[in-house]
CSV table of C-alpha atoms and ligand atoms in Angstrom, one decimal:
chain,number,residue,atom,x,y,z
A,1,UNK,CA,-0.1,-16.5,20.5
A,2,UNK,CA,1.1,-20.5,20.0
A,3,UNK,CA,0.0,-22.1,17.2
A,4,UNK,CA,0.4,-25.6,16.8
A,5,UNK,CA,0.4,-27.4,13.5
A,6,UNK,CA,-3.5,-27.8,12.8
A,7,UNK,CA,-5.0,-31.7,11.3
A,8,UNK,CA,-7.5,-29.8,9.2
A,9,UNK,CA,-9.7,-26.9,9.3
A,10,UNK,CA,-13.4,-27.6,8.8
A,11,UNK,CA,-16.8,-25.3,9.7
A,12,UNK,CA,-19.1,-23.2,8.9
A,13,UNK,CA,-19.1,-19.9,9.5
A,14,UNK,CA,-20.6,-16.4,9.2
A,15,UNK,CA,-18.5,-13.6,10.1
A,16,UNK,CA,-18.2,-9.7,11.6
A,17,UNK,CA,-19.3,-7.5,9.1
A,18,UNK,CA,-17.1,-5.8,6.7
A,19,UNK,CA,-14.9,-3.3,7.7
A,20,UNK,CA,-14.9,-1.0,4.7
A,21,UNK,CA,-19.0,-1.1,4.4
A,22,UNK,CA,-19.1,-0.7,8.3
A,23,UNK,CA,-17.1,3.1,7.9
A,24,UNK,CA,-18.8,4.4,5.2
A,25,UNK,CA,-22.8,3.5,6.7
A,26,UNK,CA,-21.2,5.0,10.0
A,27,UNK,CA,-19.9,8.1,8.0
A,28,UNK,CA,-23.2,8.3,5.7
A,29,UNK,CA,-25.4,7.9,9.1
A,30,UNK,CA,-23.6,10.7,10.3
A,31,UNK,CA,-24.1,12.8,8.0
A,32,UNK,CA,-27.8,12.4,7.0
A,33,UNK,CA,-30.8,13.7,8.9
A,34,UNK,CA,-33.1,11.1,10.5
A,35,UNK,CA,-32.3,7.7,11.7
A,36,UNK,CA,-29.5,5.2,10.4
A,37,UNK,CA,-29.4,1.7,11.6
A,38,UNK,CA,-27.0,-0.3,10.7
A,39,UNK,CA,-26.7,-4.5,11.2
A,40,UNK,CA,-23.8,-6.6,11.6
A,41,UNK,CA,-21.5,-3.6,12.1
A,42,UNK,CA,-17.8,-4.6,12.3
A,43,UNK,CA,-16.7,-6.1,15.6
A,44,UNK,CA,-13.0,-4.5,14.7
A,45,UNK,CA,-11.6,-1.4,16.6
A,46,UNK,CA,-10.8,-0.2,13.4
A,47,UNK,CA,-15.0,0.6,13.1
A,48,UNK,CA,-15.4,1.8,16.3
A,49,UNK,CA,-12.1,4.4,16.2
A,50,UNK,CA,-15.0,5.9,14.0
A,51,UNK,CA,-17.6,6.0,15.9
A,52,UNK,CA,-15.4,7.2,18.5
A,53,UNK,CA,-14.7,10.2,16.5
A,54,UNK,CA,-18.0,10.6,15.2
A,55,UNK,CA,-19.5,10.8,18.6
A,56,UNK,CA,-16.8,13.6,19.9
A,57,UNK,CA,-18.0,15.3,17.1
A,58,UNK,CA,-21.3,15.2,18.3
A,59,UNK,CA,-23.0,12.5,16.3
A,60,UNK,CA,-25.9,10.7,18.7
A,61,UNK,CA,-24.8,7.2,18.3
A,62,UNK,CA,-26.6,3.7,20.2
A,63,UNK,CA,-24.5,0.5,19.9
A,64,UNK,CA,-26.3,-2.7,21.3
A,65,UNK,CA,-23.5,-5.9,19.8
A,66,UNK,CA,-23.2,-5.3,16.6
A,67,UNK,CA,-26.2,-2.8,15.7
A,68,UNK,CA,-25.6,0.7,15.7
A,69,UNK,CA,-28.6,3.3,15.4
A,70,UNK,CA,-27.5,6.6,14.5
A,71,UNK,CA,-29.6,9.9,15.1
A,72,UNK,CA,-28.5,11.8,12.5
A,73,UNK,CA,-28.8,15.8,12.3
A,74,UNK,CA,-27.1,16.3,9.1
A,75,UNK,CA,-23.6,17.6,8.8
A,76,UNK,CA,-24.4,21.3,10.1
A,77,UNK,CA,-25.3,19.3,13.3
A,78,UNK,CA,-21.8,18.5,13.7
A,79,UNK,CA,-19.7,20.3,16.5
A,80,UNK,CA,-16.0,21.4,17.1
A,81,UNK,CA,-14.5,18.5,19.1
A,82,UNK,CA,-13.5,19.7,22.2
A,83,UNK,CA,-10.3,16.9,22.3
A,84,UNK,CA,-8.4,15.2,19.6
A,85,UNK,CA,-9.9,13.1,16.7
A,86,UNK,CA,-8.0,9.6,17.5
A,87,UNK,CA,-8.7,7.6,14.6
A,88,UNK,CA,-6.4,4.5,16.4
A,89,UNK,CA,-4.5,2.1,13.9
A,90,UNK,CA,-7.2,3.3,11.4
A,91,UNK,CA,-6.3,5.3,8.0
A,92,UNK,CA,-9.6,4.4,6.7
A,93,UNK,CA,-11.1,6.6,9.7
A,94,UNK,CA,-8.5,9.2,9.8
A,95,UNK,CA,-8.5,9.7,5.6
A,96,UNK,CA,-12.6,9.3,5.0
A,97,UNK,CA,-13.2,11.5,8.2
A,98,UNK,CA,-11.1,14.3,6.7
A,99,UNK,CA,-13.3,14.5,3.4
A,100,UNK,CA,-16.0,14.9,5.7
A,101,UNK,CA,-14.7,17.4,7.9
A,102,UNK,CA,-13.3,19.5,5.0
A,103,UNK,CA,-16.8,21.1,4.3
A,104,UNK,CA,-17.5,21.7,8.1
A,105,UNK,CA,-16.7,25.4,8.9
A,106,UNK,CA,-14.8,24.7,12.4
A,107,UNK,CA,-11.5,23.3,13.2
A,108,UNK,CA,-10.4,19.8,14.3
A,109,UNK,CA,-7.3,18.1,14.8
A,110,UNK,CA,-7.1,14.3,13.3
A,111,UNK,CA,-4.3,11.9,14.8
A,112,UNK,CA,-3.4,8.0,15.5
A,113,UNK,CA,-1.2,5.5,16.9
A,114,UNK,CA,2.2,5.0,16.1
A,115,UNK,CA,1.3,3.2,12.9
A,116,UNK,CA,-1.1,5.4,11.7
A,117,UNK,CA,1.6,8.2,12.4
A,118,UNK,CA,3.4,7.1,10.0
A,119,UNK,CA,1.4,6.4,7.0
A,120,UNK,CA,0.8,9.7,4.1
A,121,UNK,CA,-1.9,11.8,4.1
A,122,UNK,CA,-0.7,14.2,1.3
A,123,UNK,CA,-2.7,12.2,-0.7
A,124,UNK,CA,-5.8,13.4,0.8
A,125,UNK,CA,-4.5,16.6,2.0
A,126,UNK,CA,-3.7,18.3,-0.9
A,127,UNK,CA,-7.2,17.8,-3.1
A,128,UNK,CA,-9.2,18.9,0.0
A,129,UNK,CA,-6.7,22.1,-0.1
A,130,UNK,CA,-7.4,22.5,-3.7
A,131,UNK,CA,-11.5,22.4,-2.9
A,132,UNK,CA,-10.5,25.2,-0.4
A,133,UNK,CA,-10.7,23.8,3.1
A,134,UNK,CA,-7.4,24.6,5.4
A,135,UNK,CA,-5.6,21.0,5.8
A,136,UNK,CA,-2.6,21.1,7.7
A,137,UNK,CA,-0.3,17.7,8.0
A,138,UNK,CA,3.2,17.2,10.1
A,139,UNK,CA,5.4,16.1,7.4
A,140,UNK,CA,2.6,14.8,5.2
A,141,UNK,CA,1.8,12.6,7.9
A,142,UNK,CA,-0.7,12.9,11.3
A,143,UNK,CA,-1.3,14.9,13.3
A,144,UNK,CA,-3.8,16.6,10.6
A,145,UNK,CA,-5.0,20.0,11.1
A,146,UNK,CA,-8.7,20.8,9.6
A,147,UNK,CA,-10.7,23.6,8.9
A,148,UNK,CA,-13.3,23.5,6.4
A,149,UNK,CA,-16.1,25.1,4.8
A,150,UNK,CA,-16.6,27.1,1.4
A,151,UNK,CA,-15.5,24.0,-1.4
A,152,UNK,CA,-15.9,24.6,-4.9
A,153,UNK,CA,-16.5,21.2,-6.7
A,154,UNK,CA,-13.9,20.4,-9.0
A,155,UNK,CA,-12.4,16.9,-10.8
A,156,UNK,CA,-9.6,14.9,-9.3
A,157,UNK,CA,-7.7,12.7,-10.9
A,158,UNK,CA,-5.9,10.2,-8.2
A,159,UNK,CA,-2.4,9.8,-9.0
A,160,UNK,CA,-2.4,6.0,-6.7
A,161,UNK,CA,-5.7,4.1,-6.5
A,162,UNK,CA,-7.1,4.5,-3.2
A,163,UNK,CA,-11.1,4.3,-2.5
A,164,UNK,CA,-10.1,5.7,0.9
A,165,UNK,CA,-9.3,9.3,-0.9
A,166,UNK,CA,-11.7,8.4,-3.6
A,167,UNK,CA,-14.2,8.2,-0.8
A,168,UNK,CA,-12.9,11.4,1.4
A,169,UNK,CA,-13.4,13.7,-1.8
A,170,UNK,CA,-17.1,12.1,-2.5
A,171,UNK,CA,-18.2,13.3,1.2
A,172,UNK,CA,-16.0,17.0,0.6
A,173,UNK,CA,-18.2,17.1,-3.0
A,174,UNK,CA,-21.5,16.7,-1.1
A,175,UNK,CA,-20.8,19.8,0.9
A,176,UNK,CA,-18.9,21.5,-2.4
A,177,UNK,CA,-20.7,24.5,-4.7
A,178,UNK,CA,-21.4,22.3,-7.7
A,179,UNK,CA,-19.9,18.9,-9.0
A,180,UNK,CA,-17.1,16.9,-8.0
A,181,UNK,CA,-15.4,14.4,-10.0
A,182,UNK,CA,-13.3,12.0,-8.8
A,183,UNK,CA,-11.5,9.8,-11.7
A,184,UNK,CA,-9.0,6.8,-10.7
A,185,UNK,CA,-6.3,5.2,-12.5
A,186,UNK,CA,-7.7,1.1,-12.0
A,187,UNK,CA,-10.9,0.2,-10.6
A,188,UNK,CA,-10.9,0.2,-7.0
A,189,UNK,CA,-13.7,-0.5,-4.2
A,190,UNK,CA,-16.4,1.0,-5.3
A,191,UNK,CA,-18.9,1.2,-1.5
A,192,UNK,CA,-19.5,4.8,-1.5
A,193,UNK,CA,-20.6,5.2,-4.5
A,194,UNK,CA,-23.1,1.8,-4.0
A,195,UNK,CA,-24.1,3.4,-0.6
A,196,UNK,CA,-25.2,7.2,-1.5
A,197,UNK,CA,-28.2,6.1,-3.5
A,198,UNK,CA,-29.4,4.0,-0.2
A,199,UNK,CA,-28.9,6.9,1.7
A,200,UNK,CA,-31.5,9.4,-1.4
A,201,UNK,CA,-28.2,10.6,-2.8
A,202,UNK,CA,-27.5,10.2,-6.7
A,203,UNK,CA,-23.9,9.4,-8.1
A,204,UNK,CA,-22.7,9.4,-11.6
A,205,UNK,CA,-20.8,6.6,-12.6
A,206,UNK,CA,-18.4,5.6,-15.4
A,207,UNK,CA,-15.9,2.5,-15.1
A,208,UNK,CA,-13.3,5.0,-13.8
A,209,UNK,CA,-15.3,7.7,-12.3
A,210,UNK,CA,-17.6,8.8,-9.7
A,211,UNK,CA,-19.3,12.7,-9.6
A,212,UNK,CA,-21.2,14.0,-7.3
A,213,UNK,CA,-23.4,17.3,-6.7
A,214,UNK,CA,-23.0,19.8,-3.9
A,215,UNK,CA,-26.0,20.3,-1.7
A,216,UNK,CA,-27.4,17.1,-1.7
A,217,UNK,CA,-29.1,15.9,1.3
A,218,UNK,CA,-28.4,12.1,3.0
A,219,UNK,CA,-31.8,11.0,4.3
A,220,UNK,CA,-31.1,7.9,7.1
A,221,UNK,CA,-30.9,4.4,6.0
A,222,UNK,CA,-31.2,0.5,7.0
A,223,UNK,CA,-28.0,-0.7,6.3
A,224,UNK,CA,-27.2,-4.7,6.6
A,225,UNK,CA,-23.3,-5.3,6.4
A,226,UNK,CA,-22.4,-8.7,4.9
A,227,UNK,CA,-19.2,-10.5,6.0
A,228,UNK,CA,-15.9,-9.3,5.7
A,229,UNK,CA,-14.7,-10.2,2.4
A,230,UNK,CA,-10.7,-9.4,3.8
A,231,UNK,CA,-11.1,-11.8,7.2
A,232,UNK,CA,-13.0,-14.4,5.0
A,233,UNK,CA,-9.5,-14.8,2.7
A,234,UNK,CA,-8.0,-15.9,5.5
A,235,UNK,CA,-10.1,-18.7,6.5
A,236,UNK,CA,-10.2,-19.7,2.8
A,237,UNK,CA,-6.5,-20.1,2.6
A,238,UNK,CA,-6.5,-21.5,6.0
A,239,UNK,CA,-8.9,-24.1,4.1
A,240,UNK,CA,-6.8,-24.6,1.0
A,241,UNK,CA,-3.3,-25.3,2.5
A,242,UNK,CA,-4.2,-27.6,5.4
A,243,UNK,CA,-5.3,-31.6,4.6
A,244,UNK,CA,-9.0,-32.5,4.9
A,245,UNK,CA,-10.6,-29.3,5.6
A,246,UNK,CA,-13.5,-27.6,4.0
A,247,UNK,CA,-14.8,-24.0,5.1
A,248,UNK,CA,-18.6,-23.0,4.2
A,249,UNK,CA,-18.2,-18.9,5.0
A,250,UNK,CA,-22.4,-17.9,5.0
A,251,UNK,CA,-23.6,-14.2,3.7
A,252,UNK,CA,-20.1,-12.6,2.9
A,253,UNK,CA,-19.3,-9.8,1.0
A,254,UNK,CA,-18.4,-10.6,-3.1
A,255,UNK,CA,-17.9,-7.6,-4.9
A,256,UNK,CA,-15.7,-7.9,-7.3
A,257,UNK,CA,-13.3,-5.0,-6.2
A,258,UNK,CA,-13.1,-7.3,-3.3
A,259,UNK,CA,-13.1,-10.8,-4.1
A,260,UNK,CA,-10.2,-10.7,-6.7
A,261,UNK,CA,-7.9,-12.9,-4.2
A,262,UNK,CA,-10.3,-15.4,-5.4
A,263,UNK,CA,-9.6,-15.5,-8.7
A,264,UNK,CA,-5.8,-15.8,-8.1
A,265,UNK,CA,-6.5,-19.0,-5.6
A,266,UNK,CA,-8.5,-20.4,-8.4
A,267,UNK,CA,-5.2,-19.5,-10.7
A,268,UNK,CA,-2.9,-21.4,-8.1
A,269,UNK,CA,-5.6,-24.6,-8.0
A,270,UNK,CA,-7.9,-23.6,-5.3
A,271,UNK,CA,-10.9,-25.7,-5.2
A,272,UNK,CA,-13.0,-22.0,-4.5
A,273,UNK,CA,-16.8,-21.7,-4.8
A,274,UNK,CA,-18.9,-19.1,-4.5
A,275,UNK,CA,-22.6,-18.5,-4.7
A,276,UNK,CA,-24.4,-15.2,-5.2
A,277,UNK,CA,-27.5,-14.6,-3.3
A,278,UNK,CA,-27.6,-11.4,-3.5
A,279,UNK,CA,-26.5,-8.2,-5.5
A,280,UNK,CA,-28.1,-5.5,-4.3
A,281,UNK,CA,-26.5,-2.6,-3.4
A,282,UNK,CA,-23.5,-5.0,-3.0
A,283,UNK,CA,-22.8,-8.4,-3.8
A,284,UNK,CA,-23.3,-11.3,-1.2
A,285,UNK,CA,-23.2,-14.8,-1.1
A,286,UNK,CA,-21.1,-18.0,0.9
A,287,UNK,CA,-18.1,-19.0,-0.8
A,288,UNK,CA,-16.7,-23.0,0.2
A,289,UNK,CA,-13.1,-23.8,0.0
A,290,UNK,CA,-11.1,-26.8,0.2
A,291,UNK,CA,-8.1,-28.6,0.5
A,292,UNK,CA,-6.5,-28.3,-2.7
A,293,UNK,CA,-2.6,-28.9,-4.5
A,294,UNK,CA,-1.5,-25.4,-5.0
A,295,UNK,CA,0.8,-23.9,-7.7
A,296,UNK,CA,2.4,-20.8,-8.1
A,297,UNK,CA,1.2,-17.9,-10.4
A,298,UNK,CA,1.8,-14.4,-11.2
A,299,UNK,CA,-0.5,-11.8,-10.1
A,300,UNK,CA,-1.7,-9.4,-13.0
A,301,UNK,CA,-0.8,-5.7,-11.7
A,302,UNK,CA,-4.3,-4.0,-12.9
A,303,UNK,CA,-5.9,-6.9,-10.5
A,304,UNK,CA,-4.0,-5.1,-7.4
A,305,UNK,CA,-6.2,-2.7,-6.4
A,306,UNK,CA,-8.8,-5.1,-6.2
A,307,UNK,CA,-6.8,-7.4,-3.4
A,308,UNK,CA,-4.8,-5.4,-1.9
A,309,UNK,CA,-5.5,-6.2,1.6
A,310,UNK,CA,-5.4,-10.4,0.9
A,311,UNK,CA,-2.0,-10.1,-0.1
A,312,UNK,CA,-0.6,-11.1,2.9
A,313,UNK,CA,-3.2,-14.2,2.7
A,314,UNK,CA,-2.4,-14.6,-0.5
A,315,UNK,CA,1.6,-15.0,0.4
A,316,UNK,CA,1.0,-17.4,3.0
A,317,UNK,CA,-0.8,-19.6,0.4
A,318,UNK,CA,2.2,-19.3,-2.0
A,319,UNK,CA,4.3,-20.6,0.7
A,320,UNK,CA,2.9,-23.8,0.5
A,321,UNK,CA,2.6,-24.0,-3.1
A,322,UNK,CA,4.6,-25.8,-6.0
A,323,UNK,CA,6.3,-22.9,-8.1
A,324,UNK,CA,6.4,-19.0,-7.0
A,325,UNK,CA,4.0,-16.7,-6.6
A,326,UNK,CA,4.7,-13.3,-8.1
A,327,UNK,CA,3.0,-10.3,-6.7
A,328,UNK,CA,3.9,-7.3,-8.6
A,329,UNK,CA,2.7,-3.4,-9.0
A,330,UNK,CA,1.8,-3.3,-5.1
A,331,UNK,CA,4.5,-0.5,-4.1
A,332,UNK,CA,1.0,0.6,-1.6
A,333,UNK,CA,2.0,-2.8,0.7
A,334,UNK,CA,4.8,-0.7,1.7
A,335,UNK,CA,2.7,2.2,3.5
A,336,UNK,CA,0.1,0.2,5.0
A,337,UNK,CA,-0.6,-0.6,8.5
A,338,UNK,CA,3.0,-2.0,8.5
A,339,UNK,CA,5.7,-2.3,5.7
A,340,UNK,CA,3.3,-5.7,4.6
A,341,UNK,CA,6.4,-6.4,1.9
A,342,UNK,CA,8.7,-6.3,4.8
A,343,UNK,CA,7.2,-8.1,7.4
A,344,UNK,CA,5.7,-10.6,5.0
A,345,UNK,CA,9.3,-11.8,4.0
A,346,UNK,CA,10.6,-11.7,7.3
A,347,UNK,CA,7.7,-13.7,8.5
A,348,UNK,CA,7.0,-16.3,6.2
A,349,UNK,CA,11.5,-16.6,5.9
A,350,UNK,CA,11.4,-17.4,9.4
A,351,UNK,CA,9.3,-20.1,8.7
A,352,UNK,CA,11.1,-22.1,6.3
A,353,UNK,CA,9.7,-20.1,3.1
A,354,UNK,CA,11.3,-18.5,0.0
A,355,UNK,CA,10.5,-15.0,-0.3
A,356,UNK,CA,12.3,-12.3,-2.9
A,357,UNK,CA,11.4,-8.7,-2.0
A,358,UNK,CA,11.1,-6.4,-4.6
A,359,UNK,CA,10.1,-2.4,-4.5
A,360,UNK,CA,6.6,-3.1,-5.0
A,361,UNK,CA,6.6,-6.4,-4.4
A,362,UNK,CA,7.1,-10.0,-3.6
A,363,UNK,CA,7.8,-13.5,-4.7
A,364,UNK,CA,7.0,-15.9,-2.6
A,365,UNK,CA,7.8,-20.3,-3.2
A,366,UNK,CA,7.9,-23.0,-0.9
A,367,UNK,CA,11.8,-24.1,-0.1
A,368,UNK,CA,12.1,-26.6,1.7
A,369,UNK,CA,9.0,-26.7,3.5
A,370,UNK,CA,7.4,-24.6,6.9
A,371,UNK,CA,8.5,-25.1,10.3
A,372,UNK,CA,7.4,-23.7,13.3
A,373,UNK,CA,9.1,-20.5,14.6
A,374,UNK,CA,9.0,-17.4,16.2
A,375,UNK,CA,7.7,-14.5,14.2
A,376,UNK,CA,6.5,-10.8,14.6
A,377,UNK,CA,3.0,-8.9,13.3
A,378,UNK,CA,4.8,-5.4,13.9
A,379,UNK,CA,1.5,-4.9,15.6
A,380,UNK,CA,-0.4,-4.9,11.9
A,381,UNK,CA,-3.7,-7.4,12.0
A,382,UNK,CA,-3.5,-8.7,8.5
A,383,UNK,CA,0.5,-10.2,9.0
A,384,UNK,CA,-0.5,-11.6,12.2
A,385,UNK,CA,-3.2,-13.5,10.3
A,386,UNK,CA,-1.4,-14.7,7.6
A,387,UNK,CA,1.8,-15.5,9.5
A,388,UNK,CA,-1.3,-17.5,11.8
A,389,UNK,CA,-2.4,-19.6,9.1
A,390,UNK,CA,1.4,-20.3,7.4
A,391,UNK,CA,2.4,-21.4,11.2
A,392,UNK,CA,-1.4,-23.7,11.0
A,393,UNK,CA,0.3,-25.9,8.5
A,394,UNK,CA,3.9,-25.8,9.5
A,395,UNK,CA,5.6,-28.7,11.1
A,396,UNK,CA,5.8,-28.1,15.1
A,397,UNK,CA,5.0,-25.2,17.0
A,398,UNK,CA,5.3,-21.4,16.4
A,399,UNK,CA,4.4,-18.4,18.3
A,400,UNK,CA,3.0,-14.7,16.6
A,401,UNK,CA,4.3,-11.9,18.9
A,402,UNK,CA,1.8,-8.8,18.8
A,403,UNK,CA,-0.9,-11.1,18.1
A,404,UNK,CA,-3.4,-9.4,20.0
A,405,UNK,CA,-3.6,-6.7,16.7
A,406,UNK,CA,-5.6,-9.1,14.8
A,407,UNK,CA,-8.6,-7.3,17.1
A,408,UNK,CA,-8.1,-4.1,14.6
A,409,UNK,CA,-10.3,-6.1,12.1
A,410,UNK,CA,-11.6,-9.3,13.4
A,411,UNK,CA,-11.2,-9.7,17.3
A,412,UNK,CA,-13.1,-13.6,16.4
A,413,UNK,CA,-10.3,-14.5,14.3
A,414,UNK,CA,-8.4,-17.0,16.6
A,415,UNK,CA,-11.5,-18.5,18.1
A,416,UNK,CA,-12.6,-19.2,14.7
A,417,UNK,CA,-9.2,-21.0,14.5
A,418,UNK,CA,-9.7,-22.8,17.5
A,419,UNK,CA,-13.3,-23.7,16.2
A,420,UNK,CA,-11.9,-25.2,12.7
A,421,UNK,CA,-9.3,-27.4,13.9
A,422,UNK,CA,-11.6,-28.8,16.5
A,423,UNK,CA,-9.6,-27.3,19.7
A,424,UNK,CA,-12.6,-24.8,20.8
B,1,S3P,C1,-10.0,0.8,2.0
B,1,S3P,C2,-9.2,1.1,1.0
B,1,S3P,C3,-7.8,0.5,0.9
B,1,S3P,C4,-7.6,-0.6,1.8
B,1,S3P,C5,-8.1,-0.3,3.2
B,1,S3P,C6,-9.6,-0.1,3.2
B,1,S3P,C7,-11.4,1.4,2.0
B,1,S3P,O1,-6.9,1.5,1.2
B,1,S3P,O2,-6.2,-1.0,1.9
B,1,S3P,O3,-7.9,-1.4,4.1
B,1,S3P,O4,-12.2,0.9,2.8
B,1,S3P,O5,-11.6,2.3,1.2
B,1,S3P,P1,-6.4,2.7,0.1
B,1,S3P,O6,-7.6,3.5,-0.1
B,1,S3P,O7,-5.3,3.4,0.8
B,1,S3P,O8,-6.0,1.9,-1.1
C-alpha cells in the first residue's frame, strides 16, 4: 500500500464491532441452548476464523453482513471435527476455543498460520491439564492436541495477564465438577466475565478475580457489539498527529481495561474526549480527537495490560512527539502476532524516528523528523496500522509491504483513511 503524506484527517465514523466482544458472544452462542444473535459482529477474519471452527464443530451458524444468529444446542451438541480446527492468524480463537473444548469428551486438533505457529500456548495448556483434560502442544506451541471431559474446578493463578487464558479456563469451569477460580496478577479485559450474566450465567467477581460454577447452563442471548476500541486508537492518533483534523468515532467500546491508550494520549497533550452513553454490560460512547502538540511520557507498567494492543498506535504517536515515550513492562509485545517491539523499531527507524528497544520494551522520540519510506507489517495488522498512520504525516511518500493483514481486524481500515483525508 502507498501512502502519501495526508493534509488532515477529519470524519465521522462508526466502526466494525470489537474484536474481543465479537469471540466471546460467538463462543457463549455456541455454547448455550436456544438462539444467539449477535449485531455488529466483527468484519475481521480474526472473528470469523471462529466461526469457522465453531461451525466444523458443528455449531448451526447464519451470517447476513455483520449479524450472526446462532442455533445453539449447548456444548453436548458439539461434534468431533472431522478436519483440523484452523484458527488463522488468531490466538484469541485458538487459546479461548481450547477452554471450551477441554470439557468436551472427544478429540480435536487446534492449529494456525505461520504466525500463530509460533506464538505459546503452555500458558493455556498446562491449567486445562491440571483440570484434567488431555492437551497436547508441539513444543509449547500449535498444532494443539485436545481431548477433554471429566474437569475438577480448581483456582488458577495466572503467572502473565492474559484475558485470553483468563477466558479459556472460565468456559473449562463451566463444564468443571464445582468452582473455578481464576485470579490475575493486574486487571486485564474483563468481557467474559461482563457477558455470562447476559447469557443467565452468574460470575463472582473481586478486582483480581473471576469464579465460576460447574454445570451452569448458557441460555441464548441478544448481543449488540460496540466499536472496536483497538481500531478506534488508530484513527485517534491518526487525528492527533496530523494538522487540522478532528475524528468523531460514534458508539465505540470504553471500558476501561480497554480505553487506557487514552489516558496516555491525554498524558502526552491529546486533546481526547469521550462521552459515555452507555454502561451496560460494557461501556460505550463516541470519543472526538484532535490535532494537538504532543509530548513525550512514560507509560506506568500496571497500566499495560490495559493497552496492550494500542501500543503500536501509541508508538507512532510518540514519533511525532516532543520528548520520548517510554513503554515499559510489555515483554507480551514480543509474542504477539509479530515481535511488535521488533517490528515497531524497525518500522518507525525507517521512517526517520528514534526508537530504543529494550526486553520488554521501547522508547520511542522524534529525531529529526518522518520521511516517507519503505517499511514491512511482517504480515501483523496492528504494525501495518500504525506504521500507516506514522507514514500519514511523514514528509513524501511511503509504501507498507504486507499491508493487506490489516484485514485480520479491520478490513475498512484504509478506506477509512481514504475517507479522512478527503481522497475516497
Ligand atoms: C485479548 C487479549 C489480549 C490481546 C488480544 C485479545 C482478548 O491477549 O492482546 O488481542 O480478547 O482476550 P492476551 O490474553 O494474550 O494478553
Amino acid at each position: 500500500m502507498r501512502i502519501e503524506r495526508a493534509p488532515c484527517f477529519r470524519g465521522r465514523f462508526t466502526l466494525p464491532g470489537d474484536k474481543s466482544i465479537s469471540h466471546r458472544a460467538a463462543l457463549l452462542g455456541a455454547l448455550a441452548e436456544g438462539e444467539t444473535r449477535v449485531r455488529n459482529y466483527s468484519s475481521g477474519a480474526d472473528c470469523a476464523s471462529t466461526l469457522a471452527c465453531l461451525r466444523e464443530l458443528g455449531v448451526a451458524i447464519r451470517q447476513e453482513a455483520s449479524a450472526v444468529t446462532i442455533a445453539g444446542g449447548g456444548p453436548g451438541s458439539w461434534r468431533a471435527p472431522a478436519a483440523f480446527l484452523d484458527a488463522g492468524n488468531s490466538g484469541s480463537t485458538i487459546r479461548m476455543l481450547a477452554g471450551a473444548l477441554a470439557g468436551r469428551p472427544f478429540r480435536s486438533v487446534l492449529t494456525g498460520d505461520e504466525s500463530l505457529r509460533r506464538r505459546p500456548l503452555e500458558r493455556v495448556a498446562a491449567p486445562l491439564r491440571a483440570m484434567g483434560a488431555t492437551v497436547l502442544t508441539t513444543d509449547g506451541r500449535p498444532p494443539m492436541t485436545i481431548e477433554g471431559g471429566g474437569l475438577r474446578g480448581m483456582t488458577h493463578d495466572l503467572p502473565v495477564a492474559s484475558a485470553q487464558v483468563k477466558t479459556a479456563l472460565l468456559l473449562a469451569g463451566l463444564q468443571a465438577e464445582g468452582v473455578t477460580t481464576v485470579r490475575e496478577p493486574a486487571p486485564g479485559r474483563e468481557h467474559t466475565e461482563r457477558m455470562l450474566p447476559l447469557f443467565g450465567v452468574s460470575v463472582r467477581r473481586e478486582r483480581l478475580s473471576a469464579a465460576v460454577s460447574g454445570g451452569a447452563r448458557l441460555r441464548g442471548a441478544d448481543v449488540d457489539v460496540p466499536g472496536d476500541a483497538s481500531s478506534a486508537a488508530f484513527l485517534v492518533v491518526a487525528a492527533l498527529v496530523l494538522p487540522d483534523s478532528e475524528v468523531r468515532l460514534e458508539r465505540v467500546l470504553l471500558s476501561p481495561t480497554r480505553t487506557a491508550f487514552l489516558e496516555v494520549l491525554r498524558a502526552m497533550g491529546g486533546r481526547v474526549e469521550t462521552r459515555l452513553e452507555a454502561d451496560d454490560p460494557e461501556p460505550v460512547g463516541s470519543i472526538v480527537a484532535s490535532s494537538s502538540r504532543l509530548h513525550g511520557t512514560t507509560v506506568d507498567p500496571a497500566l499495560v495490560p490495559s493497552l496492550i494492543d494500542e501500543v503500536p498506535a501509541l508508538a507512532a504517536a510518540a514519533a511525532f512527539a516532543e520528548g520520548p515515550l517510554t513503554v515499559t513492562g510489555a515483554g507480551e509485545l514480543r509474542v504477539k502476532e509479530s515481535d511488535r517491539i521488533a517490528a515497531l523499531a524497525e518500522g518507525l527507524v525507517a521512517l526517520g524516528a528514534r526508537v530504543r528497544e529494550m526486553p520488554d520494551g521501547l522508547v520511542v522520540e522524534r529525531g529529526a523528523g518522518l520521511r516517507g519510506a519503505r517499511v514491512r507489517s511482517r504480515g501483523d495488522h496492528r504494525i501495518a496500522m500504525a506504521l500507516a498512520v506514522a507514514a500519514m504525516a511523514a514528509e513524501g511518500a511511503s509504501e507498507i509491504e504486507d499491508s493487506d493483514c490489516v484485514a485480520v481486524s479491520f478490513p475498512e481500515f484504509f478506506a477509512v483513511l481514504a475517507r479522512g483525508t478527503g481522497r475516497a
